[in-house]
mmCIF file of C-alpha atoms in Angstrom:
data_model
loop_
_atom_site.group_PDB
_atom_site.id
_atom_site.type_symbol
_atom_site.label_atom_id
_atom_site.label_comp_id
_atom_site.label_asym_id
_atom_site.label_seq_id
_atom_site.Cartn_x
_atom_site.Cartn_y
_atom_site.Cartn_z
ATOM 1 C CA UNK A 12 -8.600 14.606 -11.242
ATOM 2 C CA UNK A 13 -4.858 14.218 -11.257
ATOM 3 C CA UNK A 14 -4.708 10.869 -10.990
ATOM 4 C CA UNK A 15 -6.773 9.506 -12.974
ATOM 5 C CA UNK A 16 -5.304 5.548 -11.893
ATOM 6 C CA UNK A 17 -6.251 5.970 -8.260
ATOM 7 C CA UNK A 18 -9.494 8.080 -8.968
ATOM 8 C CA UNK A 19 -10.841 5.742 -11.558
ATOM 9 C CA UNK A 20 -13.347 4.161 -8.731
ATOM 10 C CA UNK A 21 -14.835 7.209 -7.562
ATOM 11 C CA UNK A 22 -15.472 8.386 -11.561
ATOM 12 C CA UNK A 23 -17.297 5.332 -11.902
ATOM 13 C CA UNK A 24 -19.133 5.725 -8.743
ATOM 14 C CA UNK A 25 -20.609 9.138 -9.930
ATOM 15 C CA UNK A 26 -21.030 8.323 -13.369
ATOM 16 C CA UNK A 27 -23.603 5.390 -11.646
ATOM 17 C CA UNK A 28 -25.233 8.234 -9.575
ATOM 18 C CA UNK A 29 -25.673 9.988 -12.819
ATOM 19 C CA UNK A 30 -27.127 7.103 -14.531
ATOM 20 C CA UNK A 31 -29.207 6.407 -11.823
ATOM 21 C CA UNK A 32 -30.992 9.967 -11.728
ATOM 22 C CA UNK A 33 -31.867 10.515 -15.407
ATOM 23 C CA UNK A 34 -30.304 13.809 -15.869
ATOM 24 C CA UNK A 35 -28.508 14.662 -19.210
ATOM 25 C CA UNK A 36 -24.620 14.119 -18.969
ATOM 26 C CA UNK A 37 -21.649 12.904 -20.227
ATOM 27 C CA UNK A 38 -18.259 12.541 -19.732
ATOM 28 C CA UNK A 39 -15.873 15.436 -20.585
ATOM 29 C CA UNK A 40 -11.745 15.873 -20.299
ATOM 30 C CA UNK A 41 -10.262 19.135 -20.098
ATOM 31 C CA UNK A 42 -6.736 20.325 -22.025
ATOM 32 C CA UNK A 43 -4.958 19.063 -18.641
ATOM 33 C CA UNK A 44 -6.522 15.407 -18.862
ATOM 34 C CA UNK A 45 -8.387 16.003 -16.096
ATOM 35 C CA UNK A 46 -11.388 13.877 -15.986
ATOM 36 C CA UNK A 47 -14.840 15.429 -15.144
ATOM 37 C CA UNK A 48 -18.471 15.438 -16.111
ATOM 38 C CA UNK A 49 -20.908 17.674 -18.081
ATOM 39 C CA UNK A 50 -24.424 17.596 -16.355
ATOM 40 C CA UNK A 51 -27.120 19.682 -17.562
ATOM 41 C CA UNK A 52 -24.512 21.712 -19.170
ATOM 42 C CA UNK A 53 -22.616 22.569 -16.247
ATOM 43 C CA UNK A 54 -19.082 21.092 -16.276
ATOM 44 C CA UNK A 55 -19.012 18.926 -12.383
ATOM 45 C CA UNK A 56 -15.145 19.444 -11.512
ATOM 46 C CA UNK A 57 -14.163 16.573 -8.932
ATOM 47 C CA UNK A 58 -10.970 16.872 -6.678
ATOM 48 C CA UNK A 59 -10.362 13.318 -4.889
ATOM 49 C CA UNK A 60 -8.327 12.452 -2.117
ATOM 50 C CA UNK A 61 -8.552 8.699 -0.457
ATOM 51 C CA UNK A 62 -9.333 10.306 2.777
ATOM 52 C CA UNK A 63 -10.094 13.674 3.315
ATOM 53 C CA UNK A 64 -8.825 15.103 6.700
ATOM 54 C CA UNK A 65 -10.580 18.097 8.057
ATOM 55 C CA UNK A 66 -7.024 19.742 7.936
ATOM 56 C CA UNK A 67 -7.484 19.127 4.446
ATOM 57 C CA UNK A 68 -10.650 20.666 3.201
ATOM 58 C CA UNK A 69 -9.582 24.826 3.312
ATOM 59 C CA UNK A 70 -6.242 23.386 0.584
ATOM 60 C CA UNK A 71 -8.903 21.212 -1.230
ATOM 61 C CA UNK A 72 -11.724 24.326 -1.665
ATOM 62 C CA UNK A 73 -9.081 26.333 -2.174
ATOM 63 C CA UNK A 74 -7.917 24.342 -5.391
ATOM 64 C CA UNK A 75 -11.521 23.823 -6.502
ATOM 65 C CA UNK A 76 -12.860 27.101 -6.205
ATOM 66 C CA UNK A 77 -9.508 28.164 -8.277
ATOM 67 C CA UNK A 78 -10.421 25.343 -11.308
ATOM 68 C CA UNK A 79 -13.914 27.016 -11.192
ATOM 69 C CA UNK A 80 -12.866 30.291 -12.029
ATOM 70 C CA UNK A 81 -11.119 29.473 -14.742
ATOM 71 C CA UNK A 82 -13.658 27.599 -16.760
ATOM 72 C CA UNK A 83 -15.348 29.278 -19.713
ATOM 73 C CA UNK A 84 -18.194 27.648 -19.192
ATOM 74 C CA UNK A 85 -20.682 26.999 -15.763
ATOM 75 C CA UNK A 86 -18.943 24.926 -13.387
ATOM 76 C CA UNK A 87 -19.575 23.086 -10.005
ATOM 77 C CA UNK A 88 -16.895 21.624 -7.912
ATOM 78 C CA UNK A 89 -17.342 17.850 -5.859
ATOM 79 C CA UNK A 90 -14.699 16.881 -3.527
ATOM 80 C CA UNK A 91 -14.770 13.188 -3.501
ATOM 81 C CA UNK A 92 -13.303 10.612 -1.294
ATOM 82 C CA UNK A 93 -13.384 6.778 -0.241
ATOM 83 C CA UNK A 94 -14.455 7.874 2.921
ATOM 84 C CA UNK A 95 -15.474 11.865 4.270
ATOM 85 C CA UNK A 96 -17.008 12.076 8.041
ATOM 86 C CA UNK A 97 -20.357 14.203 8.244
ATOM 87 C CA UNK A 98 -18.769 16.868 9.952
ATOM 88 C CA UNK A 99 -16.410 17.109 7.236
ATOM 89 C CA UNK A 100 -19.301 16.638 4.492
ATOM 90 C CA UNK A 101 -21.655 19.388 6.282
ATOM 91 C CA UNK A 102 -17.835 22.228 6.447
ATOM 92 C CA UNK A 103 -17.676 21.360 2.509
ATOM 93 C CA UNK A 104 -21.610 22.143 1.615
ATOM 94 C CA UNK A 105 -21.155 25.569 3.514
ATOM 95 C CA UNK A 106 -18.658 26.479 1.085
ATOM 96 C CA UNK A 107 -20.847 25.960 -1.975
ATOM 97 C CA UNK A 108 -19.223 22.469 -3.276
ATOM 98 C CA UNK A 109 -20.775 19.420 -2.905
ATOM 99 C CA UNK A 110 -19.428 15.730 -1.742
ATOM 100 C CA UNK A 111 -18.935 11.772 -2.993
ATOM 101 C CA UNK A 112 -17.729 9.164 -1.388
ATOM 102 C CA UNK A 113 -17.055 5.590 -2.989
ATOM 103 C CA UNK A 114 -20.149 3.391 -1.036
ATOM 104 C CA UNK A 115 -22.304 6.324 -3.280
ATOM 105 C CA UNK A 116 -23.107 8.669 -0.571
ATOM 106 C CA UNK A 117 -23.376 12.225 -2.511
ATOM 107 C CA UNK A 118 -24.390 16.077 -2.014
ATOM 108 C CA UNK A 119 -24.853 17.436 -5.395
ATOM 109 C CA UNK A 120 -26.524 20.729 -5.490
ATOM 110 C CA UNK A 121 -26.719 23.820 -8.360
ATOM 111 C CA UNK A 122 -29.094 25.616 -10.337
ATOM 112 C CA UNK A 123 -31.950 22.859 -10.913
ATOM 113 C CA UNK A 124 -29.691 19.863 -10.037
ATOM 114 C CA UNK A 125 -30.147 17.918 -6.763
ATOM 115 C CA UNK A 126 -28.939 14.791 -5.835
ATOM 116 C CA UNK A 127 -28.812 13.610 -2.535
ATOM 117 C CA UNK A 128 -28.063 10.572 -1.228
ATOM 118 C CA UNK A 129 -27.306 9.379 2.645
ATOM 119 C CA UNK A 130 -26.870 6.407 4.499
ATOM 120 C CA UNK A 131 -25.584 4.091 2.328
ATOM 121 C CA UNK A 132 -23.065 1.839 4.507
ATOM 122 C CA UNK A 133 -19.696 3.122 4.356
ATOM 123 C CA UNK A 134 -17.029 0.170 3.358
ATOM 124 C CA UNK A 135 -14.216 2.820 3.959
ATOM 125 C CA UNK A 136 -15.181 4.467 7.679
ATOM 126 C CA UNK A 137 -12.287 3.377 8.950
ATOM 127 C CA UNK A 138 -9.257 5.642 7.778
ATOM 128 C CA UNK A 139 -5.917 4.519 9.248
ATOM 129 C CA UNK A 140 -4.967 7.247 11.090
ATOM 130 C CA UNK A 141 -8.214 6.176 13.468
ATOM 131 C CA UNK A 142 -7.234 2.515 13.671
ATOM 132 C CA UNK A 143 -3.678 3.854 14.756
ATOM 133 C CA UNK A 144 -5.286 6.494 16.882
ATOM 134 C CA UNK A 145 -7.189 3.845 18.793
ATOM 135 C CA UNK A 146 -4.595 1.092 19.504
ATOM 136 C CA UNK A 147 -4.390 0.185 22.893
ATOM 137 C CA UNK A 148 -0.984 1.706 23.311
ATOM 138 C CA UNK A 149 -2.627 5.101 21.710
ATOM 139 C CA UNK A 150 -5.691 4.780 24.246
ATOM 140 C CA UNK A 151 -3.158 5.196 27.036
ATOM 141 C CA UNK A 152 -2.586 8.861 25.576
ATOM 142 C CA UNK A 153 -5.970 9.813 24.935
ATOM 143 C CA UNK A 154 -6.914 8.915 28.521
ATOM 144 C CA UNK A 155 -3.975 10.870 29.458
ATOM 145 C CA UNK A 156 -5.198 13.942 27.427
ATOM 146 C CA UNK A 157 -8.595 13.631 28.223
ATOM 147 C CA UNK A 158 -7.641 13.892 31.969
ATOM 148 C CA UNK A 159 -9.548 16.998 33.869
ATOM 149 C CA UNK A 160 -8.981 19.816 33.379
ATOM 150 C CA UNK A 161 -7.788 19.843 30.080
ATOM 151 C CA UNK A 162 -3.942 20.867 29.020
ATOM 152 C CA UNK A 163 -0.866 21.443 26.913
ATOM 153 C CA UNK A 164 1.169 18.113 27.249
ATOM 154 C CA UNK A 165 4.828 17.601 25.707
ATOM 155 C CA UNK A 166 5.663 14.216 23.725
ATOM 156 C CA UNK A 167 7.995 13.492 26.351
ATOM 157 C CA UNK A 168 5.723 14.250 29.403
ATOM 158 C CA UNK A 169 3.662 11.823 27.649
ATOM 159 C CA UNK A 170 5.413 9.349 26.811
ATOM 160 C CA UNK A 171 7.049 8.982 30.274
ATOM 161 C CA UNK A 172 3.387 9.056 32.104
ATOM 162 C CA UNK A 173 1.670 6.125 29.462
ATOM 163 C CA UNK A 174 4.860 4.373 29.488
ATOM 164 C CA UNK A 175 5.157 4.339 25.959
ATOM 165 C CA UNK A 176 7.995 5.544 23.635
ATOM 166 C CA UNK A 177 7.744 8.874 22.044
ATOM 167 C CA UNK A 178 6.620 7.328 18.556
ATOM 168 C CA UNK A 179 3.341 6.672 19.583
ATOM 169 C CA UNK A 180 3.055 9.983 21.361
ATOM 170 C CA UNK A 181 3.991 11.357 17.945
ATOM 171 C CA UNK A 182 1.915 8.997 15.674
ATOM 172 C CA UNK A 183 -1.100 9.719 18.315
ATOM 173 C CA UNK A 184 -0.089 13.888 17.777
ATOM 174 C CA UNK A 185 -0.558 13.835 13.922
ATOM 175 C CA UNK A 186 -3.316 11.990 13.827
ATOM 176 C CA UNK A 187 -5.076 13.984 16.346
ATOM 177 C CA UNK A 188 -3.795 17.023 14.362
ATOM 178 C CA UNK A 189 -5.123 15.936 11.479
ATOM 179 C CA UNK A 190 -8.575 15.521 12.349
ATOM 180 C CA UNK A 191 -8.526 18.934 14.198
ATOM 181 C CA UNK A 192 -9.477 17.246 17.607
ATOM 182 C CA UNK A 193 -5.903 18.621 18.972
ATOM 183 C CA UNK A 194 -4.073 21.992 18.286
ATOM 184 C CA UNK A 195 -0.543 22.733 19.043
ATOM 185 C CA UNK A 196 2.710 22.013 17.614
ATOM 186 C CA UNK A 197 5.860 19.724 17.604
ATOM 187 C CA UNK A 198 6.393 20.337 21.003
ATOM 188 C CA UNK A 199 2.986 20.536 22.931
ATOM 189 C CA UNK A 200 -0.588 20.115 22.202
ATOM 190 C CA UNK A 201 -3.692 19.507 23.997
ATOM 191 C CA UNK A 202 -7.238 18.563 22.928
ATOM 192 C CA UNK A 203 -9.835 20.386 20.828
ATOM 193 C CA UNK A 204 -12.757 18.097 20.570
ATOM 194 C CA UNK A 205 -12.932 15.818 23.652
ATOM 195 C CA UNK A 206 -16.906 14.914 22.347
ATOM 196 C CA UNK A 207 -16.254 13.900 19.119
ATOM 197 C CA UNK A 208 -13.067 12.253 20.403
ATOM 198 C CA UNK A 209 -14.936 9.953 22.522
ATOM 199 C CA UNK A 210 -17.676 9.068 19.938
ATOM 200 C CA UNK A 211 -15.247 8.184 17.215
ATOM 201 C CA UNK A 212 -13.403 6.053 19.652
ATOM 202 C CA UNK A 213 -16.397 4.118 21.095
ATOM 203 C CA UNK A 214 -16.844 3.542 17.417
ATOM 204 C CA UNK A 215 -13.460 1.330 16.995
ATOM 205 C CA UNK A 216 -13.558 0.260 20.726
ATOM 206 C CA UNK A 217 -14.224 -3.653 20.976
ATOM 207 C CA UNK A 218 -14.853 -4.775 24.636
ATOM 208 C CA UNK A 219 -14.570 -8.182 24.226
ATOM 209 C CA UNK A 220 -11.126 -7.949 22.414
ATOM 210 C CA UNK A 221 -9.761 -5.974 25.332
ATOM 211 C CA UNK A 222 -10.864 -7.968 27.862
ATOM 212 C CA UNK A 223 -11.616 -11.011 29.611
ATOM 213 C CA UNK A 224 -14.124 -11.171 32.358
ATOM 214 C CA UNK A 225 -14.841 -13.535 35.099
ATOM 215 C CA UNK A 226 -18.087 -13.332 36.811
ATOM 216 C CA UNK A 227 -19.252 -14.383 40.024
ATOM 217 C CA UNK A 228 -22.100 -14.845 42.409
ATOM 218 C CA UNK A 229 -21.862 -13.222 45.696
ATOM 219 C CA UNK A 230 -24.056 -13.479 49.163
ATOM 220 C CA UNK A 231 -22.395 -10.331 50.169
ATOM 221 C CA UNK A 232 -24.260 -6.561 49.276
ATOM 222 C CA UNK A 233 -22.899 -4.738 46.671
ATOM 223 C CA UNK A 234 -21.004 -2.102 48.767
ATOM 224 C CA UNK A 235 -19.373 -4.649 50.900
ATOM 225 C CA UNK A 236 -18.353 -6.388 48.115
ATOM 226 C CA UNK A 237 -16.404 -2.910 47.262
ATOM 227 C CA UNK A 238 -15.267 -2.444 49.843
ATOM 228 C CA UNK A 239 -13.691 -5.569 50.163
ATOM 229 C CA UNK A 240 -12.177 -5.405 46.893
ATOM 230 C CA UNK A 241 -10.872 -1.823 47.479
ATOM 231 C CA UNK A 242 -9.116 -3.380 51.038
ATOM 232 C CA UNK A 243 -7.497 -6.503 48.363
ATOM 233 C CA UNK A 244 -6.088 -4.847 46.012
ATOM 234 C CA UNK A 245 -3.093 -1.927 45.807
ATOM 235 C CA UNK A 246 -3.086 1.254 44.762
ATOM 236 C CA UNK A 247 -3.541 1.223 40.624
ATOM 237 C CA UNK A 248 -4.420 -2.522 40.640
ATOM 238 C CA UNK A 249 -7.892 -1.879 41.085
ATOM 239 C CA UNK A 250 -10.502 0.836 39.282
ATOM 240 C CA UNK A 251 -14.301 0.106 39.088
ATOM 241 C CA UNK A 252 -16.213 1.192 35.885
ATOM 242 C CA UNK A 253 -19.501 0.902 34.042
ATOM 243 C CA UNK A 254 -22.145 1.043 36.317
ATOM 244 C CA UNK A 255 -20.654 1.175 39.481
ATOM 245 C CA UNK A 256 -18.679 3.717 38.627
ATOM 246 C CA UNK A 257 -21.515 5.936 36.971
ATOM 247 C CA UNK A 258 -23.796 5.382 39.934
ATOM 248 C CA UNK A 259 -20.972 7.325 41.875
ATOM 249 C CA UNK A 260 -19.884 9.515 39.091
ATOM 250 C CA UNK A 261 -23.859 11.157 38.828
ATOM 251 C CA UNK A 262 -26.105 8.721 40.937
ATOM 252 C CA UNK A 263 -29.187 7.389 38.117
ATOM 253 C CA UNK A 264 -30.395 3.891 37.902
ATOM 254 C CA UNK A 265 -29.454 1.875 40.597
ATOM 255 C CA UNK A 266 -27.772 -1.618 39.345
ATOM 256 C CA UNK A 267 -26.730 -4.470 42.101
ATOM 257 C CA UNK A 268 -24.098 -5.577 39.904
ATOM 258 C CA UNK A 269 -20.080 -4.360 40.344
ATOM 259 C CA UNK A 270 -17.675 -4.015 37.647
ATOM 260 C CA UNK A 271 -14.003 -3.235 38.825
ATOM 261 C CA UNK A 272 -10.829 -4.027 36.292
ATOM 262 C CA UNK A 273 -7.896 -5.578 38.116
ATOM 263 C CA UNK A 274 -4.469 -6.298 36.979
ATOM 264 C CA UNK A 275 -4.480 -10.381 38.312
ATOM 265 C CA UNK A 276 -7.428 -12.158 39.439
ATOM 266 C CA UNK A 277 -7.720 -12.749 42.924
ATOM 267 C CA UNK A 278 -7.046 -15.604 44.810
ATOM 268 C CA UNK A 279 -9.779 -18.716 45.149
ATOM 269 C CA UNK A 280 -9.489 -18.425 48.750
ATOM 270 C CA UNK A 281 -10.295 -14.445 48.313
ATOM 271 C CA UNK A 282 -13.600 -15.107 46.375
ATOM 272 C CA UNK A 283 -14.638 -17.516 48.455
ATOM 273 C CA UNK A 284 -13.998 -16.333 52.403
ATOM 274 C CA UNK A 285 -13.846 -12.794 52.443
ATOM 275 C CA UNK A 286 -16.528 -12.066 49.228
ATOM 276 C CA UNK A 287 -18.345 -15.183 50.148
ATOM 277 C CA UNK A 288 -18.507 -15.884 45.858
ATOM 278 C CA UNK A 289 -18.727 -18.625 43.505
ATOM 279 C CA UNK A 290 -17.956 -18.071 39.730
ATOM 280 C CA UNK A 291 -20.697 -18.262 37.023
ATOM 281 C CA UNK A 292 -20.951 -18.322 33.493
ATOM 282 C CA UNK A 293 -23.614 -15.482 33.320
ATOM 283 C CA UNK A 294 -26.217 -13.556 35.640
ATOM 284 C CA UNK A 295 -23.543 -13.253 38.701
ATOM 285 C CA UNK A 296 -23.262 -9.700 40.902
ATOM 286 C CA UNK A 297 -19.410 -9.586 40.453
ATOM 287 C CA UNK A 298 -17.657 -9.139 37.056
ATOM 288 C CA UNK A 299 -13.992 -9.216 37.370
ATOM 289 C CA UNK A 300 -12.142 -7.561 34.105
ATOM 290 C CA UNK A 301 -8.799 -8.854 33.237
ATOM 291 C CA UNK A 302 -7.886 -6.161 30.472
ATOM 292 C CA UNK A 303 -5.495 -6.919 27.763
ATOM 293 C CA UNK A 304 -3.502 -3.688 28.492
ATOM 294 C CA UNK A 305 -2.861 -1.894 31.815
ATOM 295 C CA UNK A 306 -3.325 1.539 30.152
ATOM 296 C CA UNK A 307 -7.152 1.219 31.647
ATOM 297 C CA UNK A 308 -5.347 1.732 34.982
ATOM 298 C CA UNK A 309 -4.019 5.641 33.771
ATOM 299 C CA UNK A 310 -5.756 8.670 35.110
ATOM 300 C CA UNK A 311 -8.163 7.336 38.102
ATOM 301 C CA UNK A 312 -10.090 9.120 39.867
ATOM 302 C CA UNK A 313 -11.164 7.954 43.561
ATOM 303 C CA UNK A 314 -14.722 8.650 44.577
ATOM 304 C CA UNK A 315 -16.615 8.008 48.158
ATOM 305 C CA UNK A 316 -12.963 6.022 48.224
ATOM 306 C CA UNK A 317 -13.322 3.841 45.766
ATOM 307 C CA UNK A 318 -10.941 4.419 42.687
ATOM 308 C CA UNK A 319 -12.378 4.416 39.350
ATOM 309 C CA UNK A 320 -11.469 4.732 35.361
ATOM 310 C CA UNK A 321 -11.663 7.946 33.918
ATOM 311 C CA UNK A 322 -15.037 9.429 32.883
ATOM 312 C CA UNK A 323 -13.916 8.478 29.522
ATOM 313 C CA UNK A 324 -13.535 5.065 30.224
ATOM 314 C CA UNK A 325 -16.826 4.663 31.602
ATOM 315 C CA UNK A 326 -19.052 5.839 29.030
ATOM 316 C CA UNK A 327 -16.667 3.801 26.520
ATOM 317 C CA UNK A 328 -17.630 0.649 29.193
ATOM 318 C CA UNK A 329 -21.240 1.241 29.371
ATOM 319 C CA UNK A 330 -21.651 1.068 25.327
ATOM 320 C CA UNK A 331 -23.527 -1.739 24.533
ATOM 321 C CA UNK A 332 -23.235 -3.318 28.270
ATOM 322 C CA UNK A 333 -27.229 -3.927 28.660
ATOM 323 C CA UNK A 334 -28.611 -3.446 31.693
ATOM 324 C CA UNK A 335 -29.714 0.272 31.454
ATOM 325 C CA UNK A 336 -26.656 1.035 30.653
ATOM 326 C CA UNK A 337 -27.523 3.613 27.505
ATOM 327 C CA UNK A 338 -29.774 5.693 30.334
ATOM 328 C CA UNK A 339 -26.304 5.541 32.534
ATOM 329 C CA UNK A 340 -23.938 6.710 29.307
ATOM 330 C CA UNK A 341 -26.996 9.135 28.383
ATOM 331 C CA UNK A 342 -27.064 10.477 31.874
ATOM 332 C CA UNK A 343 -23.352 10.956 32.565
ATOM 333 C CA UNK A 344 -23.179 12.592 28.516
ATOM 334 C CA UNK A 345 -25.341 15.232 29.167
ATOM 335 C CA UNK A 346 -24.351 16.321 32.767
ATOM 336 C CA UNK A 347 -22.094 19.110 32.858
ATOM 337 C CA UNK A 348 -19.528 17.925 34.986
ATOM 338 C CA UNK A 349 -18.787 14.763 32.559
ATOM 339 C CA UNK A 350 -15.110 14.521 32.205
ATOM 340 C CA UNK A 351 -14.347 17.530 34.191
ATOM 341 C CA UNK A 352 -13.639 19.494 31.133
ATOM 342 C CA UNK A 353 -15.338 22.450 32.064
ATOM 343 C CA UNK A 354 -12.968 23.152 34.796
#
């Protein structure tokens, strides 16, 4: 390791594993002061990295492979890293290496040597780049880019269309990039990896930090009340999601409650004459969704009339929204017009 400062923790993490296992080791420096391990006789070369990007692994095997064939002796390469996806993890076993990361999660595999570990909880999942990637003024590009069918967009295009300035086009760009979910250049780039895009973001998304919801109680049916709603507000004031907007996106399970985002909250005199509501604390048939930024307005679609979010946006709604909603997410996930990316 190169730095041995910043890669003490992850030396210490293996040397547990090794402890932990019983096989014969001990620790061994080379003539550069690189520190590795001797296991069973086979020198264990580690090159770490913090985080390890998948633009990052072909450099990082690359430089591995290359120590490798220079030692005298038997020699098996680990890339370690605080944190390395399972995508990542799986590209780095196909090449013959194995993988650490700091919570102890390990592939270690040669000759009669095996250890495997999985599942420990990952204190370090959270690189960054995805914590940029996923701020709300970032969202507004990735619903942009995720937009049917999918394209080549410029930074400026961008920017201009999710009102934003051209630094978080740019910051969005690289980080996108970097995990090989985009490909392009300075100039334009479009979307790889919509899928894995989606799932990594529902993994940072936090509804009730994004939102705040008023719910009512209405005598009126459900339809009606959309109606109604859709006659209130103006164009791009108004976009219906979880499951009313499934049940119109790919008609499954059939839920008498509406969820619609709107930019203000209507008037009292609104709710009560023309919806013929009353607000509730819980159990109503009208949620209302204030949302903290107006980015969830960007790239709506209008079905049967009625707009709605993106397909993105609802299965990022229906996460962890009860009701059936995982049969809704599930449903609109495995349907092949989902997100309209196969146009």
């Amino acid at each position: 390791m190169k730095n041995l400062q910043t890669a003490e923790p992850i030396q210490e993490t293996l040397r547990v594993l090794l402890q932990e296992t019983g096989v014969s080791w001990k620790d061994s420096s080379n003539e550069l002061g690189q520190a590795d391990f001797v296991v069973e006789g086979t020198r264990i070369l580690v090159a770490y990295k913090p985080l390890v990007r998948p633009a990052d692994i072909p450099g990082l095997v690359y430089q591995l492979k290359g120590r490798i064939s220079q030692e005298n002796h038997p020699a098996y390469g680990v890339i370690a890293a605080d944190f390395i996806s399972d995508a990542s993890r799986n590209r780095i076993r196909n090449e013959g290496l194995g993988t650490l990361d700091r919570s102890g999660n390990c592939s270690i595999r040669f000759d009669r040597v095996l250890i495997e570990v999985r599942g420990n909880p990952n204190q370090f999942r959270t690189p960054k780049e995805n914590k940029a990637l996923f701020a709300p003024k970032a969202q507004r590009v990735l619903r942009a880019l995720l937009s049917p069918p999918l394209r080549s967009w410029s930074g400026t295009e961008l920017a201009a269309v999710c009102a934003i300035s051209p630094g978080w086009v740019s910051a969005v760009r690289k980080a996108l990039l970097a995990q090989e979910w985009a490909k392009g250049g300075r100039k334009f780039f479009r979307v790889e990896n919509p899928r894995q895009i989606l799932q990594t973001w529902a993994a940072e998304d936090r509804w009730k930090q994004r939102t705040q919801v008023r719910e009512y109680s209405s005598l009126l049916p459900k339809e009606e009340v959309c109606q109604e709603l859709a006659r209130e507000y103006g164009k791009g004031t108004l976009a219906f999601t979880r499951w009313t907007a499934a049940a119109r996106r790919r008609p499954t399970t059939e839920i008498n409650l509406v969820t619609a985002y709107v930019l203000e909250a209507p008037s009292a005199a609104f709710i009560k004459n023309t919806l013929m509501a009353r607000e509730v604390e819980r159990n109503g048939s009208l949620q209302l969704v204030l949302p903290t930024d107006p980015g969830v307005f960007l790239a709506l679609q209008e079905v049967d009339g009625l707009p709605l979010v993106c397909d993105a946006q609802i299965w990022l709604d229906l996460q962890g929204a009860g009701n059936r909603a995982e049969e809704q997410a599930q449903a609109l996930w495995e349907w092949d017009g989902f997100g309209g990316w196969n146009q």
